[in-house]
Tab-separated table of C-alpha atoms and ligand atoms in Angstrom:
chain	number	residue	atom	x	y	z
C	1	MET	CA	9.110	21.383	-1.751
C	2	ASN	CA	6.342	21.295	-4.336
C	3	GLU	CA	3.552	23.676	-3.387
C	4	ARG	CA	1.292	23.198	-6.413
C	5	ILE	CA	-1.492	21.650	-4.413
C	6	ILE	CA	-4.770	20.818	-6.094
C	7	PRO	CA	-7.967	20.927	-3.994
C	8	ILE	CA	-9.176	17.433	-3.325
C	9	ALA	CA	-11.776	15.986	-5.677
C	10	ASP	CA	-13.634	13.694	-3.344
C	11	ALA	CA	-14.033	10.340	-5.057
C	12	ARG	CA	-14.785	8.476	-1.846
C	13	TYR	CA	-18.505	8.523	-2.361
C	14	ASN	CA	-18.455	7.132	-5.901
C	15	ALA	CA	-19.493	3.568	-5.225
C	16	GLY	CA	-22.362	1.479	-6.398
C	17	THR	CA	-23.810	-1.490	-4.565
C	18	PRO	CA	-22.702	-4.625	-6.399
C	19	SER	CA	-25.317	-6.926	-7.814
C	20	VAL	CA	-25.633	-10.294	-6.113
C	21	PRO	CA	-26.019	-13.325	-8.404
C	22	ALA	CA	-29.215	-15.295	-7.862
C	23	ASP	CA	-27.471	-18.641	-7.565
C	24	PRO	CA	-23.753	-18.044	-6.929
C	25	ASP	CA	-21.237	-20.813	-7.573
C	26	PRO	CA	-19.028	-21.772	-4.619
C	27	ALA	CA	-15.541	-20.203	-4.708
C	28	THR	CA	-12.899	-22.409	-6.313
C	29	GLY	CA	-9.759	-20.634	-5.108
C	30	ARG	CA	-9.055	-19.416	-8.631
C	31	LEU	CA	-10.546	-16.167	-9.848
C	32	ALA	CA	-9.367	-14.578	-13.108
C	33	ASP	CA	-10.228	-11.077	-14.289
C	34	ALA	CA	-11.031	-10.081	-17.880
C	35	HIS	CA	-7.296	-10.108	-18.732
C	36	GLY	CA	-6.644	-13.461	-17.024
C	37	ARG	CA	-5.039	-11.955	-13.896
C	38	MET	CA	-5.669	-14.129	-10.834
C	39	LEU	CA	-6.777	-12.538	-7.569
C	40	ARG	CA	-3.982	-13.195	-5.028
C	41	ASP	CA	-3.382	-10.107	-2.945
C	42	LEU	CA	-5.779	-8.055	-0.782
C	43	ARG	CA	-4.852	-4.696	0.736
C	44	ILE	CA	-7.064	-3.588	3.571
C	45	SER	CA	-7.119	0.003	4.782
C	46	VAL	CA	-8.062	0.163	8.472
C	47	THR	CA	-8.138	3.940	8.860
C	48	ASP	CA	-8.028	6.999	6.624
C	49	ARG	CA	-6.332	9.049	9.357
C	50	CYS	CA	-2.631	9.647	9.798
C	51	ASN	CA	-0.358	11.516	12.200
C	52	PHE	CA	1.977	12.430	9.282
C	53	ARG	CA	1.278	14.723	6.352
C	54	CYS	CA	3.717	13.456	3.734
C	55	SER	CA	3.678	15.943	0.865
C	56	TYR	CA	3.233	13.234	-1.783
C	57	CYS	CA	0.314	11.585	0.026
C	58	MET	CA	-1.555	13.920	2.398
C	59	PRO	CA	-0.378	17.455	1.629
C	60	PRO	CA	-1.052	19.521	4.770
C	61	ALA	CA	-2.757	22.283	2.794
C	62	VAL	CA	-5.470	19.794	1.765
C	63	PHE	CA	-5.575	17.476	4.764
C	64	ASP	CA	-5.941	20.298	7.250
C	65	ARG	CA	-8.125	20.651	10.337
C	66	ASN	CA	-11.207	21.124	8.170
C	67	PHE	CA	-10.726	17.902	6.248
C	68	GLN	CA	-13.628	15.501	6.793
C	69	PHE	CA	-12.244	12.091	7.695
C	70	LEU	CA	-14.640	9.171	7.792
C	71	PRO	CA	-16.773	8.904	10.947
C	72	HIS	CA	-16.012	5.902	13.148
C	73	SER	CA	-19.459	4.418	12.500
C	74	SER	CA	-18.709	3.991	8.809
C	75	LEU	CA	-15.532	1.951	9.376
C	76	LEU	CA	-15.669	-1.810	8.993
C	77	SER	CA	-15.409	-3.526	12.369
C	78	PHE	CA	-12.649	-6.098	12.910
C	79	GLU	CA	-15.292	-8.842	12.644
C	80	GLU	CA	-16.449	-7.451	9.299
C	81	ILE	CA	-12.865	-7.182	8.025
C	82	ALA	CA	-12.112	-10.769	9.076
C	83	ARG	CA	-15.290	-11.958	7.366
C	84	MET	CA	-14.294	-10.203	4.151
C	85	ALA	CA	-10.776	-11.653	4.410
C	86	ARG	CA	-12.206	-15.181	4.745
C	87	ILE	CA	-14.385	-14.686	1.681
C	88	PHE	CA	-11.426	-13.358	-0.323
C	89	ALA	CA	-9.229	-16.239	0.883
C	90	GLY	CA	-11.808	-18.598	-0.628
C	91	HIS	CA	-11.132	-16.929	-3.981
C	92	GLY	CA	-7.389	-17.596	-3.769
C	93	VAL	CA	-6.074	-14.563	-1.889
C	94	GLU	CA	-2.792	-15.616	-0.275
C	95	LYS	CA	-1.503	-12.350	1.053
C	96	ILE	CA	-3.127	-9.571	3.071
C	97	ARG	CA	-1.498	-6.215	3.620
C	98	ILE	CA	-2.895	-3.989	6.379
C	99	THR	CA	-2.504	-0.346	5.506
C	100	GLY	CA	-4.137	3.069	5.764
C	101	GLY	CA	-3.728	6.033	6.605
C	102	GLU	CA	-1.544	4.951	9.461
C	103	PRO	CA	-2.758	1.478	10.485
C	104	LEU	CA	-1.158	1.555	13.935
C	105	LEU	CA	-3.495	4.436	14.826
C	106	ARG	CA	-6.435	2.007	14.727
C	107	ARG	CA	-7.016	1.019	18.332
C	108	ASN	CA	-6.107	-2.572	19.249
C	109	ILE	CA	-4.993	-3.374	15.698
C	110	GLU	CA	-3.174	-6.431	17.073
C	111	ALA	CA	-6.594	-8.013	17.736
C	112	LEU	CA	-7.344	-7.804	14.005
C	113	ILE	CA	-3.950	-9.333	13.191
C	114	GLY	CA	-4.818	-12.209	15.544
C	115	MET	CA	-8.143	-12.773	13.755
C	116	LEU	CA	-6.546	-12.711	10.297
C	117	ALA	CA	-3.758	-15.067	11.396
C	118	GLU	CA	-6.383	-17.752	12.065
C	119	ILE	CA	-7.794	-17.700	8.528
C	120	ARG	CA	-6.838	-20.573	6.248
C	121	GLY	CA	-6.763	-20.132	2.490
C	122	VAL	CA	-6.641	-22.558	-0.399
C	123	GLN	CA	-5.352	-26.021	0.643
C	124	ASP	CA	-5.688	-24.953	4.267
C	125	ARG	CA	-2.624	-22.692	4.061
C	126	PRO	CA	-2.331	-19.733	6.469
C	127	LEU	CA	-2.381	-16.335	4.795
C	128	GLU	CA	0.735	-14.202	4.627
C	129	ILE	CA	-0.096	-11.138	6.696
C	130	THR	CA	1.911	-7.986	6.507
C	131	LEU	CA	1.476	-4.351	7.493
C	132	THR	CA	2.778	-1.042	6.122
C	133	THR	CA	3.463	1.663	8.697
C	134	ASN	CA	5.206	4.986	9.161
C	135	ALA	CA	6.684	3.368	12.320
C	136	SER	CA	5.787	6.271	14.601
C	137	LEU	CA	4.121	3.778	16.982
C	138	LEU	CA	6.103	0.694	16.005
C	139	ALA	CA	8.566	0.688	18.908
C	140	ARG	CA	5.534	0.558	21.235
C	141	LYS	CA	3.527	-1.972	19.219
C	142	ALA	CA	6.018	-4.398	17.620
C	143	GLY	CA	5.913	-6.975	20.431
C	144	ALA	CA	2.113	-7.153	20.535
C	145	LEU	CA	1.875	-7.342	16.723
C	146	ALA	CA	4.376	-10.204	16.553
C	147	ALA	CA	2.635	-12.025	19.409
C	148	ALA	CA	-0.670	-11.707	17.527
C	149	GLY	CA	0.812	-13.455	14.479
C	150	LEU	CA	2.288	-10.700	12.302
C	151	ARG	CA	5.407	-12.030	10.571
C	152	ARG	CA	6.402	-9.189	8.253
C	153	VAL	CA	6.328	-5.434	8.257
C	154	THR	CA	7.082	-2.657	5.773
C	155	VAL	CA	8.259	0.656	7.185
C	156	SER	CA	8.133	3.898	5.221
C	157	LEU	CA	11.209	6.090	5.568
C	158	ASP	CA	12.023	8.725	2.954
C	159	ALA	CA	15.374	10.037	4.192
C	160	LEU	CA	18.106	9.492	6.739
C	161	ASP	CA	18.813	13.183	6.969
C	162	ASP	CA	16.712	14.360	9.900
C	163	GLY	CA	15.890	17.773	8.433
C	164	VAL	CA	14.779	16.329	5.097
C	165	PHE	CA	12.652	13.674	6.777
C	166	ARG	CA	11.005	16.052	9.253
C	167	ALA	CA	10.090	18.379	6.382
C	168	MET	CA	8.725	15.572	4.211
C	169	ASN	CA	6.469	14.125	6.909
C	170	SER	CA	5.279	17.664	7.824
C	171	ALA	CA	4.924	16.451	11.407
C	172	ASP	CA	8.477	17.208	12.522
C	173	PHE	CA	8.876	13.491	13.268
C	174	PRO	CA	12.534	12.461	13.747
C	175	VAL	CA	14.400	9.750	11.827
C	176	ALA	CA	15.775	8.288	15.082
C	177	ASP	CA	12.292	7.224	16.208
C	178	VAL	CA	11.617	5.415	12.921
C	179	LEU	CA	14.965	3.618	13.223
C	180	ALA	CA	14.027	2.651	16.804
C	181	GLY	CA	10.741	1.235	15.453
C	182	ILE	CA	12.633	-0.826	12.867
C	183	ASP	CA	14.971	-2.176	15.569
C	184	ALA	CA	12.004	-3.032	17.798
C	185	ALA	CA	10.362	-4.918	14.919
C	186	ALA	CA	13.540	-6.938	14.325
C	187	THR	CA	13.873	-7.669	18.045
C	188	ALA	CA	10.233	-8.815	18.151
C	189	GLY	CA	11.067	-11.374	15.456
C	190	LEU	CA	9.510	-9.738	12.375
C	191	ARG	CA	11.489	-11.039	9.404
C	192	SER	CA	12.600	-9.563	6.048
C	193	ILE	CA	11.729	-6.019	7.042
C	194	LYS	CA	11.190	-3.791	4.028
C	195	ILE	CA	11.849	-0.055	4.037
C	196	ASN	CA	9.819	1.985	1.510
C	197	MET	CA	11.361	5.216	0.259
C	198	VAL	CA	9.297	7.354	-2.117
C	199	VAL	CA	11.788	9.301	-4.215
C	200	LYS	CA	10.904	12.812	-5.318
C	201	ARG	CA	13.395	14.705	-7.442
C	202	GLY	CA	14.844	17.761	-5.785
C	203	VAL	CA	13.292	16.799	-2.446
C	204	ASN	CA	15.001	13.584	-1.280
C	205	ASP	CA	16.838	12.065	-4.253
C	206	GLN	CA	20.150	12.996	-2.617
C	207	GLU	CA	19.195	10.456	0.077
C	208	ILE	CA	19.162	7.444	-2.286
C	209	VAL	CA	22.788	6.456	-1.751
C	210	PRO	CA	22.845	7.186	2.024
C	211	MET	CA	19.731	5.004	2.455
C	212	ALA	CA	21.346	2.183	0.467
C	213	ARG	CA	24.574	2.536	2.465
C	214	HIS	CA	22.797	2.558	5.838
C	215	PHE	CA	20.713	-0.571	5.290
C	216	ARG	CA	23.322	-2.672	3.418
C	217	GLY	CA	24.269	-5.654	5.509
C	218	THR	CA	21.329	-5.289	7.934
C	219	GLY	CA	19.078	-7.864	6.248
C	220	HIS	CA	16.439	-5.151	5.734
C	221	ILE	CA	15.465	-4.441	2.119
C	222	VAL	CA	15.102	-0.840	0.967
C	223	ARG	CA	12.579	-0.387	-1.847
C	224	PHE	CA	12.882	2.786	-3.855
C	225	ILE	CA	9.438	3.831	-5.113
C	226	GLU	CA	8.760	6.131	-8.030
C	227	PHE	CA	6.571	9.051	-6.961
C	228	MET	CA	3.135	8.218	-8.339
C	229	ASP	CA	0.249	10.321	-9.602
C	230	VAL	CA	-2.138	8.583	-7.222
C	231	GLY	CA	-5.053	10.635	-5.892
C	232	ALA	CA	-5.804	14.148	-7.047
C	233	SER	CA	-4.160	16.346	-4.441
C	234	ASN	CA	-0.395	15.865	-4.473
C	235	GLY	CA	0.452	18.092	-7.446
C	236	TRP	CA	2.233	15.278	-9.288
C	237	ARG	CA	4.436	16.097	-12.270
C	238	LEU	CA	6.442	13.676	-14.379
C	239	ASP	CA	9.527	15.858	-13.801
C	240	ASP	CA	9.389	15.004	-10.077
C	241	VAL	CA	9.785	11.280	-10.783
C	242	VAL	CA	13.243	9.725	-10.524
C	243	PRO	CA	13.048	6.651	-12.786
C	244	SER	CA	14.193	3.409	-11.169
C	245	ALA	CA	16.905	2.984	-13.807
C	246	GLU	CA	18.489	6.172	-12.472
C	247	VAL	CA	18.201	4.921	-8.872
C	248	ILE	CA	20.008	1.706	-9.821
C	249	ALA	CA	22.698	3.630	-11.723
C	250	ARG	CA	23.324	5.984	-8.816
C	251	ILE	CA	23.627	3.185	-6.254
C	252	SER	CA	25.771	1.053	-8.596
C	253	GLU	CA	28.379	3.809	-8.774
C	254	HIS	CA	29.075	3.139	-5.098
C	255	PHE	CA	27.904	-0.438	-4.601
C	256	PRO	CA	27.667	-2.631	-7.747
C	257	LEU	CA	24.333	-4.403	-8.175
C	258	ASP	CA	23.161	-7.498	-10.084
C	259	PRO	CA	19.519	-8.176	-11.063
C	260	VAL	CA	17.678	-10.990	-9.258
C	261	ALA	CA	14.896	-13.032	-10.870
C	262	PRO	CA	11.411	-12.429	-9.378
C	263	GLN	CA	10.366	-14.840	-6.614
C	264	TYR	CA	6.803	-15.125	-7.885
C	265	PRO	CA	4.668	-13.800	-10.770
C	266	GLY	CA	3.219	-10.383	-10.061
C	267	GLU	CA	6.029	-9.312	-7.707
C	268	VAL	CA	5.769	-5.533	-7.563
C	269	ALA	CA	9.398	-4.695	-6.787
C	270	ALA	CA	12.193	-5.581	-9.206
C	271	ARG	CA	14.985	-7.010	-7.062
C	272	TRP	CA	18.705	-6.231	-7.218
C	273	ARG	CA	21.501	-7.827	-5.162
C	274	TYR	CA	24.734	-6.196	-4.044
C	275	ALA	CA	27.576	-7.904	-5.920
C	276	ASP	CA	29.564	-8.200	-2.673
C	277	GLY	CA	26.776	-10.240	-1.022
C	278	SER	CA	25.741	-7.569	1.465
C	279	GLY	CA	22.016	-7.896	0.743
C	280	GLU	CA	19.484	-6.628	-1.760
C	281	ILE	CA	17.271	-3.692	-2.693
C	282	GLY	CA	14.073	-3.343	-4.692
C	283	VAL	CA	12.726	-0.740	-7.090
C	284	ILE	CA	9.043	-0.109	-7.714
C	285	SER	CA	8.640	1.456	-11.142
C	286	SER	CA	4.924	2.138	-11.401
C	287	VAL	CA	5.565	5.102	-13.689
C	288	SER	CA	8.548	4.093	-15.842
C	289	ARG	CA	7.735	0.367	-16.112
C	290	PRO	CA	4.089	-0.282	-15.234
C	291	PHE	CA	3.246	-3.786	-14.102
C	292	CYS	CA	-0.529	-3.842	-14.743
C	293	SER	CA	-0.248	-7.001	-16.844
C	294	SER	CA	0.512	-9.036	-13.714
C	295	CYS	CA	-1.482	-6.967	-11.206
C	296	ASN	CA	-3.305	-9.378	-8.912
C	297	ARG	CA	-4.276	-6.917	-6.156
C	298	ALA	CA	-7.665	-5.879	-4.805
C	299	ARG	CA	-8.105	-3.097	-2.283
C	300	LEU	CA	-10.688	-2.784	0.459
C	301	SER	CA	-11.214	0.716	1.803
C	302	THR	CA	-11.725	1.635	5.435
C	303	GLU	CA	-15.486	1.592	5.036
C	304	GLY	CA	-15.672	-1.534	2.940
C	305	LYS	CA	-15.531	-0.384	-0.645
C	306	LEU	CA	-13.719	-2.622	-3.081
C	307	PHE	CA	-11.344	-0.978	-5.546
C	308	THR	CA	-9.823	-3.084	-8.294
C	309	CYS	CA	-7.126	-0.506	-9.116
C	310	LEU	CA	-5.142	2.044	-7.119
C	311	PHE	CA	-6.179	4.624	-9.695
C	312	ALA	CA	-9.854	3.765	-9.735
C	313	THR	CA	-12.375	6.565	-9.824
C	314	SER	CA	-15.107	4.530	-8.172
C	315	GLY	CA	-15.470	1.531	-5.880
C	316	HIS	CA	-17.998	-1.186	-5.074
C	317	ASP	CA	-19.822	-0.976	-1.773
C	318	LEU	CA	-19.277	-4.383	-0.171
C	319	ARG	CA	-20.259	-3.018	3.226
C	320	ALA	CA	-23.804	-2.656	1.917
C	321	LEU	CA	-23.793	-6.413	1.341
C	322	LEU	CA	-22.092	-7.197	4.672
C	323	ARG	CA	-24.702	-5.189	6.545
C	324	GLY	CA	-27.562	-6.120	4.211
C	325	GLY	CA	-28.046	-9.653	5.450
C	326	TYR	CA	-26.353	-11.437	2.546
C	327	SER	CA	-24.654	-14.793	3.077
C	328	ASP	CA	-20.918	-15.378	2.599
C	329	GLN	CA	-21.670	-17.287	-0.588
C	330	GLN	CA	-23.724	-14.418	-1.994
C	331	ILE	CA	-21.006	-11.876	-1.193
C	332	SER	CA	-18.423	-14.252	-2.639
C	333	GLY	CA	-20.496	-14.471	-5.819
C	334	ALA	CA	-20.740	-10.689	-6.056
C	335	ILE	CA	-16.935	-10.386	-5.700
C	336	ALA	CA	-16.435	-13.062	-8.371
C	337	GLN	CA	-18.593	-11.062	-10.784
C	338	LEU	CA	-16.728	-7.823	-10.053
C	339	TRP	CA	-13.270	-9.349	-10.427
C	340	GLY	CA	-14.361	-11.219	-13.551
C	341	GLN	CA	-15.248	-7.904	-15.204
C	342	ARG	CA	-11.992	-6.186	-14.177
C	343	THR	CA	-10.113	-4.523	-17.045
C	344	ASP	CA	-8.002	-1.967	-15.087
C	345	ARG	CA	-4.563	-1.128	-16.424
C	346	TYR	CA	-4.240	2.534	-15.534
C	347	SER	CA	-0.444	2.752	-15.322
C	348	GLU	CA	-0.063	1.284	-18.777
C	349	ILE	CA	-2.427	3.808	-20.327
C	350	ARG	CA	-1.484	6.766	-18.120
C	351	SER	CA	-1.948	9.873	-20.237
C	352	GLU	CA	-3.081	13.438	-20.241
C	353	ALA	CA	-6.620	12.186	-20.802
C	354	THR	CA	-6.641	10.299	-17.495
C	355	SER	CA	-4.769	12.862	-15.389
C	356	GLY	CA	-7.815	15.014	-14.585
C	357	LEU	CA	-9.964	12.158	-13.298
C	358	ARG	CA	-11.386	12.202	-9.760
C	359	ARG	CA	-9.238	9.479	-8.303
C	360	ILE	CA	-9.233	8.161	-4.762
C	361	GLU	CA	-6.468	9.284	-2.415
C	362	MET	CA	-3.630	6.982	-1.302
C	363	SER	CA	-4.324	7.760	2.364
C	364	TYR	CA	-7.903	6.530	1.875
C	365	ILE	CA	-7.181	3.309	0.063
C	366	GLY	CA	-3.677	2.491	1.277
C	367	GLY	CA	-0.492	1.651	-0.615
G	1	LIG	N1	0.990	5.254	6.639
G	1	LIG	C1	1.611	4.039	6.235
G	1	LIG	C2	2.952	4.290	5.636
G	1	LIG	O1	3.251	5.429	5.266
G	1	LIG	O2	3.724	3.334	5.545
G	1	LIG	C3	0.774	3.192	5.312
G	1	LIG	C4	-0.042	3.875	4.243
G	1	LIG	S1	0.888	4.676	2.970
G	1	LIG	C5	-0.392	5.337	1.957
G	1	LIG	C6	1.503	3.276	2.087
G	1	LIG	C7	2.694	3.528	1.193
G	1	LIG	O3	2.295	4.352	0.117
G	1	LIG	C8	3.851	4.223	1.867
G	1	LIG	O4	5.033	3.466	1.736
G	1	LIG	C9	3.948	5.519	1.108
G	1	LIG	O5	5.258	5.972	1.043
G	1	LIG	C10	3.383	5.178	-0.238
G	1	LIG	N2	2.891	6.330	-0.989
G	1	LIG	C11	2.003	7.263	-0.593
G	1	LIG	N3	1.805	8.181	-1.571
G	1	LIG	C12	2.576	7.819	-2.616
G	1	LIG	C13	2.825	8.356	-3.922
G	1	LIG	N4	2.228	9.468	-4.345
G	1	LIG	N5	3.693	7.704	-4.725
G	1	LIG	C14	4.300	6.568	-4.315
G	1	LIG	N6	4.117	6.013	-3.104
G	1	LIG	C15	3.280	6.626	-2.263
G	2	LIG	FE1	0.552	9.045	6.380
G	2	LIG	FE2	1.672	6.990	5.163
G	2	LIG	FE3	0.454	8.890	3.726
G	2	LIG	FE4	2.721	9.483	4.961
G	2	LIG	S1	2.449	7.971	3.322
G	2	LIG	S2	0.853	10.725	4.988
G	2	LIG	S3	2.606	8.238	6.784
G	2	LIG	S4	-0.532	7.508	5.128
G	3	LIG	FE1	-2.675	-2.613	-10.771
G	3	LIG	FE2	-4.047	-0.429	-11.377
G	3	LIG	FE3	-1.523	-0.226	-10.495
G	3	LIG	FE4	-2.018	-1.190	-12.959
G	3	LIG	S1	-2.441	0.871	-12.242
G	3	LIG	S2	-0.594	-2.056	-11.429
G	3	LIG	S3	-3.962	-2.309	-12.584
G	3	LIG	S4	-3.291	-1.017	-9.326
């Protein structure tokens, strides 16, 4: 496993308080950034803590017992998160992904799901709410999450081989318990379950075909993710990335695949269908085929900072507005200004010049 760990450059505190327009226009449900990309997707991190220490996300040498996680008092409350979600829905957000850290570690997370499920977006449509989890607590929580209104879930699983998986999560957590979580989610009625596998060359790339084989015919969709240079601590090197084209080629040798057209603009995963009709897979090619030109995602950190790119080096402190007595319309106006100025396209301009920047960590902002 890669041991070139870089001490964390803490970018969490780089955030200015956004300016609030004097006379904000009401939200119209359509908000374009400087490149014409509409705001559609909001990812909300509900905790920066995790019970795993995946090497590509929270390397144990950095996220050790001395690491300063955020104090509870700085986290947004569920009421504050729901308020933010309502304001974003007014701007056209259709989909909310709950993430972290490990979101199921946040106590009573199902209560938040219940609050978000009540929000109506443009044309009075309910939002699509989904959650990404390492599944360590999913077998216990799936029923309550489904009852609260969760309809979809994404589970991270990087290998079927127990030894490989236990080493990658650095918590000695077994594959069998993740599979039990996936089964519990299906039994609870969560549909189109996605399984995220981050592929790192020489670490788990031998698991690509076994993962495809295992989940073919189950209705669950495995998404193979290129290892990304997110954050500043995971020792990323281009050589560690297995390009999606290689993933497709390797699977096709065993199970022929045909490309599927995207379901909607801005879909992150490119979809492929097994030629024999036994289901589909996805590949997320943030490194080899960046998709910034259609990126419609905003991210809200655990303590209410808005990031307009996964690779941002600074955020915008919306919590200061939430707790500063501003009205929904004022906060909405501030968000409109921020999104309107957005020019981010990090993955398209990834280069040596940007690699040393003090970026936020994935465990802080969520996937
Ligand atoms: N703890 C939850 C989980 O693992 O599903 C949610 C948070 S995690 C940060 C969200 C997703 O980001 C996971 O699917 C994880 O595999 C992915 N991820 C983390 N670090 C990554 C990296 N360096 N490159 C690509 N994906 C990464
Ligand atoms: Fe935790 Fe998810 Fe990061 Fe793994 S990928 S360390 S489970 S937050
Ligand atoms: Fe979106 Fe930033 Fe990722 Fe590009 S690099 S796809 S702008 S989050």
